[in-house]
PDB file of C-alpha atoms in Angstrom:
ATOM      1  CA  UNK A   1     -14.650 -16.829   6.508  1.00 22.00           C
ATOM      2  CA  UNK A   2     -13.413 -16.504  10.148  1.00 28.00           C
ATOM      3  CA  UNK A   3     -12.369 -12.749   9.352  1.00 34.00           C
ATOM      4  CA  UNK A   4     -15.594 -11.796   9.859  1.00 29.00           C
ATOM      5  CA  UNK A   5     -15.725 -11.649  13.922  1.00 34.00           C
ATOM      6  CA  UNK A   6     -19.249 -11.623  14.148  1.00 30.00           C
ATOM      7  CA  UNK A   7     -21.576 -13.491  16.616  1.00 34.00           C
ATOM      8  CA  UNK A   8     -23.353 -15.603  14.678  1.00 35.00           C
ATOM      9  CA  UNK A   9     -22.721 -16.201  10.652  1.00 36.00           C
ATOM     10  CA  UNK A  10     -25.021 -18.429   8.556  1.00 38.00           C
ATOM     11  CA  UNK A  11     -24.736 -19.338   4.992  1.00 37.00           C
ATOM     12  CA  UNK A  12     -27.740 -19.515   2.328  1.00 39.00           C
ATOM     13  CA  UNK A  13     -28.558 -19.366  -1.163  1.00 39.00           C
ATOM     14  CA  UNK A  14     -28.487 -16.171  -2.958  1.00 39.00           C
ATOM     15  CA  UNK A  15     -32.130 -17.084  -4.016  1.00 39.00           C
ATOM     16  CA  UNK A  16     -33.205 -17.179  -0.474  1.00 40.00           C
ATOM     17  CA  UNK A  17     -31.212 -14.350   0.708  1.00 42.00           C
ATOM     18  CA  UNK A  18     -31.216 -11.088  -1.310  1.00 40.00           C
ATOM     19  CA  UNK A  19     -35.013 -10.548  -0.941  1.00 40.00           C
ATOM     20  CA  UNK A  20     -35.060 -11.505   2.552  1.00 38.00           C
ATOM     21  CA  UNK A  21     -33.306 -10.868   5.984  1.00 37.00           C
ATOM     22  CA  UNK A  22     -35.369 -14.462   6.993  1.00 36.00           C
ATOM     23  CA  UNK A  23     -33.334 -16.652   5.902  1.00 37.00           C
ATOM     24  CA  UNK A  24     -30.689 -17.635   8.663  1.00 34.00           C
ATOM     25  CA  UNK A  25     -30.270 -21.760   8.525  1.00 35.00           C
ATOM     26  CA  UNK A  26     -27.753 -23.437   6.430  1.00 35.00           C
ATOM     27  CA  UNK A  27     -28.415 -24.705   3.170  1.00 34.00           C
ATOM     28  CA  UNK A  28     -26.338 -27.490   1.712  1.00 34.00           C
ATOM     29  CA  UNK A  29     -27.049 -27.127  -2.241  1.00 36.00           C
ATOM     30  CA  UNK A  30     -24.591 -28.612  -4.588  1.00 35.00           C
ATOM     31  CA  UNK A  31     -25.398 -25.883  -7.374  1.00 38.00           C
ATOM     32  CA  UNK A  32     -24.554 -22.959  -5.530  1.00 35.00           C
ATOM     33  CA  UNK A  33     -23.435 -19.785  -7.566  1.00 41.00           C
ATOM     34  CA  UNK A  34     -23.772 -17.703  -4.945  1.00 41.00           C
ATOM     35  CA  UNK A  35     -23.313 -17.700  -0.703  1.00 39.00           C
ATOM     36  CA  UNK A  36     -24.693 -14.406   1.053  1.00 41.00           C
ATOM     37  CA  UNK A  37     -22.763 -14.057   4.122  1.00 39.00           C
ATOM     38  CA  UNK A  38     -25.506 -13.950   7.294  1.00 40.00           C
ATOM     39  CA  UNK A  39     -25.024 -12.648  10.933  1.00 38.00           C
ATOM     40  CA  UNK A  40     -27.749 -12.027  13.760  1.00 40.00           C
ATOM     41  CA  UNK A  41     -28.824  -8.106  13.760  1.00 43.00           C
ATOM     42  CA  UNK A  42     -31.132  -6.623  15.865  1.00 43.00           C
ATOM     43  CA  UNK A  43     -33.381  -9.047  18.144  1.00 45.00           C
ATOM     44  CA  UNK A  44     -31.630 -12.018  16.657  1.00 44.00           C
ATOM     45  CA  UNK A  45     -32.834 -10.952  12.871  1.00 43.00           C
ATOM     46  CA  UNK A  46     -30.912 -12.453  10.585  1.00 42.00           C
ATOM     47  CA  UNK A  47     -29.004  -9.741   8.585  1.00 41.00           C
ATOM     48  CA  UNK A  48     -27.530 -10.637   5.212  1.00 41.00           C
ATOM     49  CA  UNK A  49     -23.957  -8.890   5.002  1.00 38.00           C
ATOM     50  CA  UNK A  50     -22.695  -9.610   1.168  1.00 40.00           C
ATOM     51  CA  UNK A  51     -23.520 -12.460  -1.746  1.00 42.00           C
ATOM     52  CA  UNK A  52     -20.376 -13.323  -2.755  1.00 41.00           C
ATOM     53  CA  UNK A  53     -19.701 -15.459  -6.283  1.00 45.00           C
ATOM     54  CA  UNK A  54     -18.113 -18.703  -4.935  1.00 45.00           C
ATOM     55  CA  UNK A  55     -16.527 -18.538  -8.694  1.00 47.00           C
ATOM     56  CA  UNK A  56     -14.525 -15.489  -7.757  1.00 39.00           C
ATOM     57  CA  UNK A  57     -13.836 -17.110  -4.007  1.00 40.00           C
ATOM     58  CA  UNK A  58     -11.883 -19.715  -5.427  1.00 47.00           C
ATOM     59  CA  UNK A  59     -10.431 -17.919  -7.991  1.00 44.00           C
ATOM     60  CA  UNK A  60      -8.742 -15.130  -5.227  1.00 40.00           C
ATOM     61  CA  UNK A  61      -9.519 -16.296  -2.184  1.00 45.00           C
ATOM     62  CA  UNK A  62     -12.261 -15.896   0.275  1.00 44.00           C
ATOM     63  CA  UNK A  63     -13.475 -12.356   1.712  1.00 41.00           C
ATOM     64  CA  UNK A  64     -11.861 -10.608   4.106  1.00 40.00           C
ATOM     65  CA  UNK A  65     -13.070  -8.082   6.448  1.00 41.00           C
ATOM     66  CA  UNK A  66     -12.172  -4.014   5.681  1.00 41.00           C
ATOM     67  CA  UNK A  67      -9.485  -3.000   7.526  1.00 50.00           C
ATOM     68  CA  UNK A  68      -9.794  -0.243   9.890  1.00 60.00           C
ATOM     69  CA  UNK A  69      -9.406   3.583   8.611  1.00 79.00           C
ATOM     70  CA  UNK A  70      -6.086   4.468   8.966  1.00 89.00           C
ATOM     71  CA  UNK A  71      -5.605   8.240  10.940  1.00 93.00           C
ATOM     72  CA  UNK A  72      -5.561  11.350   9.102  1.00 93.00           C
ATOM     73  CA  UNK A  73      -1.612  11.986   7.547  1.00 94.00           C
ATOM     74  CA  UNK A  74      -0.472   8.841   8.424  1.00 96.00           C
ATOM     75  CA  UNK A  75       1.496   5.471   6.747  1.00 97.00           C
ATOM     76  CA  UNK A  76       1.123   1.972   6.882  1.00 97.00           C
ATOM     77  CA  UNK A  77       3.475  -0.587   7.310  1.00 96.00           C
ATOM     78  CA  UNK A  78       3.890  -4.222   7.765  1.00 94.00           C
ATOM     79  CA  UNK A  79       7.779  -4.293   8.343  1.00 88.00           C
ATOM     80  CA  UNK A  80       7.087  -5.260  12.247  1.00 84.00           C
ATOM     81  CA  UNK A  81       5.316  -8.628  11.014  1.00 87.00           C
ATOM     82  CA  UNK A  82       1.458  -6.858  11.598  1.00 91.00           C
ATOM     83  CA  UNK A  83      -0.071  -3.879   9.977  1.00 94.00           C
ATOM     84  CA  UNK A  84       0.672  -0.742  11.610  1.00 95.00           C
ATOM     85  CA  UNK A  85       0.269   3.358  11.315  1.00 96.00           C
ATOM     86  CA  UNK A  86       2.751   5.329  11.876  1.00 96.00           C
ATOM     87  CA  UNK A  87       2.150   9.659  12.061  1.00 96.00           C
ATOM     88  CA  UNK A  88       3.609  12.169   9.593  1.00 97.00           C
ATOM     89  CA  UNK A  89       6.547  12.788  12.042  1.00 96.00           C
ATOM     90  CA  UNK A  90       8.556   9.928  10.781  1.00 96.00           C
ATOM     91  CA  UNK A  91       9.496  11.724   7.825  1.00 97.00           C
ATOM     92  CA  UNK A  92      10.898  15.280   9.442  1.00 96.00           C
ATOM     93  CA  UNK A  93      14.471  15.873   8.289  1.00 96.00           C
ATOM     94  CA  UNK A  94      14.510  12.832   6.058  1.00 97.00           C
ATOM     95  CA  UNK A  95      15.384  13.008   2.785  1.00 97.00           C
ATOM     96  CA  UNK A  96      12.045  11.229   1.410  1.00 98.00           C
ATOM     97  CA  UNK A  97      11.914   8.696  -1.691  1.00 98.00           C
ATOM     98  CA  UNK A  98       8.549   8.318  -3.484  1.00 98.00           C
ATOM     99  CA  UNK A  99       7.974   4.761  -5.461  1.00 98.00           C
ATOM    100  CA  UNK A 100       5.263   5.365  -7.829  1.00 98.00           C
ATOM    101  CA  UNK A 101       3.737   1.756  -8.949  1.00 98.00           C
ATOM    102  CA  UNK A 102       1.044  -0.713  -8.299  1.00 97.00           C
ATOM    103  CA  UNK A 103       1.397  -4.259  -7.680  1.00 97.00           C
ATOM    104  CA  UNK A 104       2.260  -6.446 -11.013  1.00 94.00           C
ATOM    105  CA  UNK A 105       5.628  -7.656 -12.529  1.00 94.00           C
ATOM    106  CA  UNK A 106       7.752  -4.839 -13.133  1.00 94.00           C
ATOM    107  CA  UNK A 107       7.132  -3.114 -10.195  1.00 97.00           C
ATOM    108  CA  UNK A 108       7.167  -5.805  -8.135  1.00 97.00           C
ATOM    109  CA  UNK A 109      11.018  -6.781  -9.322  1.00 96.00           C
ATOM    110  CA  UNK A 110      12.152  -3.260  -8.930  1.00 97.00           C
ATOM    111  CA  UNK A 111      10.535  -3.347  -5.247  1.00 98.00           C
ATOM    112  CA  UNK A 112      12.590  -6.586  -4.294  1.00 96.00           C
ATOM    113  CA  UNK A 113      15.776  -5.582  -5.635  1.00 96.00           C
ATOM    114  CA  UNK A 114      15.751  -1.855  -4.371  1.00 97.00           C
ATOM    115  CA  UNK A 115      14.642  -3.300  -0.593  1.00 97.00           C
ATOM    116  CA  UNK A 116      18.731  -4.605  -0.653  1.00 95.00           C
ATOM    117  CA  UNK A 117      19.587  -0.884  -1.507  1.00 96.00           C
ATOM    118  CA  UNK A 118      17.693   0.518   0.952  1.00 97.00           C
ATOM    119  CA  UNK A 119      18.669  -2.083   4.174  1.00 95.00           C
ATOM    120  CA  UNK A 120      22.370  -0.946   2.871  1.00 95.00           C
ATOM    121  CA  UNK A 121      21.423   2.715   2.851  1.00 95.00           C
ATOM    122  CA  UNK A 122      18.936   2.810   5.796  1.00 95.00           C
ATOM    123  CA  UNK A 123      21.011   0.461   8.525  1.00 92.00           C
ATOM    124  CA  UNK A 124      18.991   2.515  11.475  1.00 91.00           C
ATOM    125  CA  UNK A 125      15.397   3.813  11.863  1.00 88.00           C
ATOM    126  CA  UNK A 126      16.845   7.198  12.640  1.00 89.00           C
ATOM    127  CA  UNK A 127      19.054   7.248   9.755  1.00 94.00           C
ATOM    128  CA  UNK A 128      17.955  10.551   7.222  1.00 95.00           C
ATOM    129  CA  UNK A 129      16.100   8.612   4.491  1.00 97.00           C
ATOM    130  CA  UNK A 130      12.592   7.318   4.414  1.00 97.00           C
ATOM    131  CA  UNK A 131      10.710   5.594   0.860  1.00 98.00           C
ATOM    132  CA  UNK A 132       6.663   5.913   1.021  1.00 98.00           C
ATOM    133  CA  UNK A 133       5.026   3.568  -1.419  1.00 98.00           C
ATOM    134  CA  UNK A 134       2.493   5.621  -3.099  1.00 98.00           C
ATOM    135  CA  UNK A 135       0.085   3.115  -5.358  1.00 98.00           C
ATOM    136  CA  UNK A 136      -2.028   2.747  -7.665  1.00 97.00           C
ATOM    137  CA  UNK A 137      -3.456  -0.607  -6.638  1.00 97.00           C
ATOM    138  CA  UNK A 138      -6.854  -1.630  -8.052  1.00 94.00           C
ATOM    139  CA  UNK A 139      -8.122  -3.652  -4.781  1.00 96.00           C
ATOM    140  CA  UNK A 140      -7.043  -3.582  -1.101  1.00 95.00           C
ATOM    141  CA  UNK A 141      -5.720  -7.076  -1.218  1.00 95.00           C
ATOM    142  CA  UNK A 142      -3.558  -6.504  -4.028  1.00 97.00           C
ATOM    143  CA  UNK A 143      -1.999  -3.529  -2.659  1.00 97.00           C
ATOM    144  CA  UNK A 144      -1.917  -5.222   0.873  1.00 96.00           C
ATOM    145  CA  UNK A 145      -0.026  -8.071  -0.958  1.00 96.00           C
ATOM    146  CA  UNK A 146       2.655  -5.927  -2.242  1.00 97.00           C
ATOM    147  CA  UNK A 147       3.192  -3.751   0.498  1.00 97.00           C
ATOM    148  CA  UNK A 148       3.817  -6.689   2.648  1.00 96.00           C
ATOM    149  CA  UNK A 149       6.616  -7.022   0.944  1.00 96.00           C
ATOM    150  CA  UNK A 150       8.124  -3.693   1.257  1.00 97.00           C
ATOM    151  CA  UNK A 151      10.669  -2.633   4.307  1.00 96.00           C
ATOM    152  CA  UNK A 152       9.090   1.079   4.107  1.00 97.00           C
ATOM    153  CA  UNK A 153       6.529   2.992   4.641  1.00 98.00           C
ATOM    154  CA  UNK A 154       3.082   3.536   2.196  1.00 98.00           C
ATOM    155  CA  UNK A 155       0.254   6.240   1.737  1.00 97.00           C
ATOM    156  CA  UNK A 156      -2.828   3.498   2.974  1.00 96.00           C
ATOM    157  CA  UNK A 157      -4.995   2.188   0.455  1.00 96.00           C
ATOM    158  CA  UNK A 158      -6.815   4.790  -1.379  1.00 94.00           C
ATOM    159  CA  UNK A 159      -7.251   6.643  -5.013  1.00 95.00           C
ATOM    160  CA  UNK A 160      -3.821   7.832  -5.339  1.00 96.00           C
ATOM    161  CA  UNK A 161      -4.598   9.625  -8.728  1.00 96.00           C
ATOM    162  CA  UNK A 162      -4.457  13.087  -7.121  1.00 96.00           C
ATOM    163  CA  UNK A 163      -0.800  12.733  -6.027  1.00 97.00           C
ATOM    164  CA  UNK A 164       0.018  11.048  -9.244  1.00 97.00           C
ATOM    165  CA  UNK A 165      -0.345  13.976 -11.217  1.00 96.00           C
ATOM    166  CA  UNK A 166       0.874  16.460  -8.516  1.00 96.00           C
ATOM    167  CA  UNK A 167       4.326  14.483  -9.544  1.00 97.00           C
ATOM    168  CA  UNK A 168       3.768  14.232 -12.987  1.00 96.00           C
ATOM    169  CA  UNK A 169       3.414  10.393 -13.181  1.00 97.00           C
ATOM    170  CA  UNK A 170       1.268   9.172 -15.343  1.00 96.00           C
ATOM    171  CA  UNK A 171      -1.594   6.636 -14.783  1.00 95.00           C
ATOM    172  CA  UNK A 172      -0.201   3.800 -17.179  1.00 92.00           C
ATOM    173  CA  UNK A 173       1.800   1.328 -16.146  1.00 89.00           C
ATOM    174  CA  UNK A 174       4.625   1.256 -18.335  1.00 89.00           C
ATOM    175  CA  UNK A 175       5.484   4.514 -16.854  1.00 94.00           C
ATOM    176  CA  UNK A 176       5.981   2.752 -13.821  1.00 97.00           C
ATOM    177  CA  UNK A 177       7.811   2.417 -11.180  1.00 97.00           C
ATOM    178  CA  UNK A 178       8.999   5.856 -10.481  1.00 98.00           C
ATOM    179  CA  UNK A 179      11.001   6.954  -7.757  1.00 98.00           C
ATOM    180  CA  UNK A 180      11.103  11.036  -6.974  1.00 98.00           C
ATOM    181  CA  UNK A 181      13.474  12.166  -4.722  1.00 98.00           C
ATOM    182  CA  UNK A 182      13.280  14.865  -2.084  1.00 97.00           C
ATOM    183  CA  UNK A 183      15.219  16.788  -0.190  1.00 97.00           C
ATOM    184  CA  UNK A 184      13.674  17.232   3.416  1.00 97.00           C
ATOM    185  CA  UNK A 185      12.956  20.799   2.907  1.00 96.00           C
ATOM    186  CA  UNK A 186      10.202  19.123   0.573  1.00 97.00           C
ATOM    187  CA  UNK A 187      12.173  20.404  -2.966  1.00 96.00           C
ATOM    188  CA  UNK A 188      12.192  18.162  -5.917  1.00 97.00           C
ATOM    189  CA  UNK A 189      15.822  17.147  -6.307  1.00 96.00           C
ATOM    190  CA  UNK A 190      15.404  13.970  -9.133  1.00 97.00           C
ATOM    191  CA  UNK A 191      12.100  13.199 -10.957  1.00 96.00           C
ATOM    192  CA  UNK A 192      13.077   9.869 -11.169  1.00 97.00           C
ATOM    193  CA  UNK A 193      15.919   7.700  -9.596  1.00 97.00           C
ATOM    194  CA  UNK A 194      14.605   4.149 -10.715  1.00 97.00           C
ATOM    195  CA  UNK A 195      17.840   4.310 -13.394  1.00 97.00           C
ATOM    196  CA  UNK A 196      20.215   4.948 -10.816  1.00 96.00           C
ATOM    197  CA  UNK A 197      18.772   2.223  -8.336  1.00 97.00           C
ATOM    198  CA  UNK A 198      18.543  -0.228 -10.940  1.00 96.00           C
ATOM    199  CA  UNK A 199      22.074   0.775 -12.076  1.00 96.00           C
ATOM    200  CA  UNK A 200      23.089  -0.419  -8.322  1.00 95.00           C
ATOM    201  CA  UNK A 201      21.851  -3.212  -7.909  1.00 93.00           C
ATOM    202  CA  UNK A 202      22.940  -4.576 -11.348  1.00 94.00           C
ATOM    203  CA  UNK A 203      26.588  -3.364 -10.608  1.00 95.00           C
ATOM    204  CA  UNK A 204      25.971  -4.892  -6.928  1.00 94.00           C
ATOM    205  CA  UNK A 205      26.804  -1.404  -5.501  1.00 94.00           C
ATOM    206  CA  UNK A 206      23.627  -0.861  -3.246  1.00 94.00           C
ATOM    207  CA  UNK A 207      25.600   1.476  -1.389  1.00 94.00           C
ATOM    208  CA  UNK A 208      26.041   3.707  -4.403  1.00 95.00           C
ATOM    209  CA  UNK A 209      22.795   4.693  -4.035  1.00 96.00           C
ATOM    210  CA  UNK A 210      23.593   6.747  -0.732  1.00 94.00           C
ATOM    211  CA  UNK A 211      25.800   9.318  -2.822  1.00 92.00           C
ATOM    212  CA  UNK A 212      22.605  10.096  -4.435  1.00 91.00           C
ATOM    213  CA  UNK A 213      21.195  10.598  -1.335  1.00 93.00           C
ATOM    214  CA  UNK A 214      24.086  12.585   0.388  1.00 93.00           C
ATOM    215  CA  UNK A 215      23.409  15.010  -3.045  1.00 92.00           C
ATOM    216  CA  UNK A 216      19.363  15.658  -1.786  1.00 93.00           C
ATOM    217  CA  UNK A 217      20.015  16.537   1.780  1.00 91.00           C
ATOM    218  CA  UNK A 218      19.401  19.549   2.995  1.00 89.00           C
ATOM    219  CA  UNK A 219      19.911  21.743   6.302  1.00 89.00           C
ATOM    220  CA  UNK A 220      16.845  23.446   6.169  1.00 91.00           C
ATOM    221  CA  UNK A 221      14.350  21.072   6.996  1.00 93.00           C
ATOM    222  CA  UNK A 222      10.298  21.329   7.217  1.00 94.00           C
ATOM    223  CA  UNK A 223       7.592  19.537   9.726  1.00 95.00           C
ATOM    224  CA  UNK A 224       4.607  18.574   9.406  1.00 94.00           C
ATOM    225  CA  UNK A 225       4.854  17.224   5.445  1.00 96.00           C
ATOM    226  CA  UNK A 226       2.387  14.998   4.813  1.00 97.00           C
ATOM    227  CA  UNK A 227       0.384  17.786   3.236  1.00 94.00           C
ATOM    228  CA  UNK A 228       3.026  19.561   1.486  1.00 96.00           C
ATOM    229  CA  UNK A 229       4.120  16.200  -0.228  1.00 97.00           C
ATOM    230  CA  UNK A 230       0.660  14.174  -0.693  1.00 96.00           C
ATOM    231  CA  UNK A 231      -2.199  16.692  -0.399  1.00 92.00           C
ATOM    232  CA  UNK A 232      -4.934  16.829   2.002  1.00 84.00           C
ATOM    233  CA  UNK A 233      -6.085  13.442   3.232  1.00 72.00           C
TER     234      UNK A 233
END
C-alpha cells in the first residue's frame, strides 16, 4: 500500500467502513473479504478512500495510486528507466510508425522482436523515425506493463477507440498488432507493415526494415501532428 502517500492510512472492515467515515483503528479479522483503504480528512476525520477485494489483491497485486494526467498532445515513455512525457514536437519530420495492439501474447511477441528492428533502424534520438504505441489496454496497469517494455513512444492511457477506427483497425484482437506507416507530411504510405517487420526479424535482417522506411520519407514535412494523426485530446 505505500503508493498511497498520504498522512495517515488505516485499515478496517468493509462492514465498518462503507457506512461510516468513523471508523479509523485497525482491525485484525481473520475473515476479511474486504479492506477499505482509510486516511485522515478534514480535522483529523477519518476518510475512507476505496474497499478493495483482498481476493482480487492477491490475485493482481495490490492498488496503486493514479498516475498523474499526462499534458494535452503529449507521449509517454519509460525508455529512461521512469515514466516520462514528452510534447508533440518529437515527431516533426519523422517518418512515424503506429503499433496498433493491447497487451496479451501476440502482441506482446511482435513488440519484443520489432524493439531489435527498431534499435537497428533508430541508432540516434534524432534519427527520422519515431513508433507511438497506440492501445487498446483494458486497465492502466496492464498497459503500463507493456509499455514498459517498449523503446518508443505511446498515446497515455486512455479509450483509444476513436483513433482505432480513424485507421481502420478494428477492435478485435486477432486483427492485431498493426503497424501503419507514415510519411512525415502525415500521408498514409502502408496500412500495415507488421508482415514486413516480422519478415525481418525471421530472416535476421532488422535492417531491412529501414528500406521501408527510406520508401515513406518525405521532404515536405508538417508540425504540430498530434492532432492531424490522433485527434483532439
Amino acid at each position: 500500500w505505500g503508493d498511497f502517500a498520504f498522512p495517515r492510512q488505516h485499515v478496517a472492515s468493509a462492514s465498518e467502513c462503507r457506512g461510516t467515515a468513523s471508523c479509523c483503528e485497525h482491525r485484525a479479522h481473520s475473515d476479511f473479504s474486504h479492506i477499505a483503504l482509510m486516511t485522515a480528512g478534514p480535522a483529523g476525520a477519518a476518510v475512507a478512500l476505496e474497499v478493495v477485494d483482498v481476493a482480487l489483491v492477491a490475485a493482481f497485486g495490490p492498488v496503486v495510486a493514479a498516475a498523474p494526467e499526462a499534458p494535452p498532445r503529449s507521449f509517454v515513455t519509460f525508455r529512461g528507466g521512469k515514466q516520462e512525457y514528452v510534447s508533440e514536437d518529437v515527431l516533426t519530420g519523422k517518418v512515424v510508425a503506429l503499433f496498433f495492439g493491447a497487451n496479451g501474447p501476440f502482441c506482446c511477441g511482435f513488440a519484443r522482436n520489432f524493439a531489435k528492428v527498431y534499435r537497428v533502424v533508430k541508432r540516434e534520438e534524432s534519427d527520422p523515425f519515431e513508433v507511438v504505441y497506440v492501445g487498446a489496454d483494458k486497465s492502466r496497469r496492464e498497459f503500463n506493463r507493456f509499455v514498459k517494455t517498449m523503446p518508443w513512444l505511446a498515446l497515455p492511457f486512455r479509450d483509444n477507440t476513436a483513433v482505432f477506427e480513424r485507421y481502420g483497425v478494428p477492435m478485435e484482437v486477432g486483427y492485431w498488432p498493426r503497424m501503419v506507416i507514415i510519411n512525415p507530411n502525415d500521408r498514409i504510405i502502408f496500412e500495415d507493415a507488421v508482415p514486413v517487420a516480422k519478415q525481418c526479424f525471421q530472416e535476421k535482417k532488422p535492417e531491412a526494415f529501414g528500406s521501408l522506411l527510406a520508401s515513406a520519407w518525405s521532404d515536405s514535412i508538417s508540425f504540430g501532428r498530434f492532432q492531424a494523426l490522433f485527434g483532439p485530446w
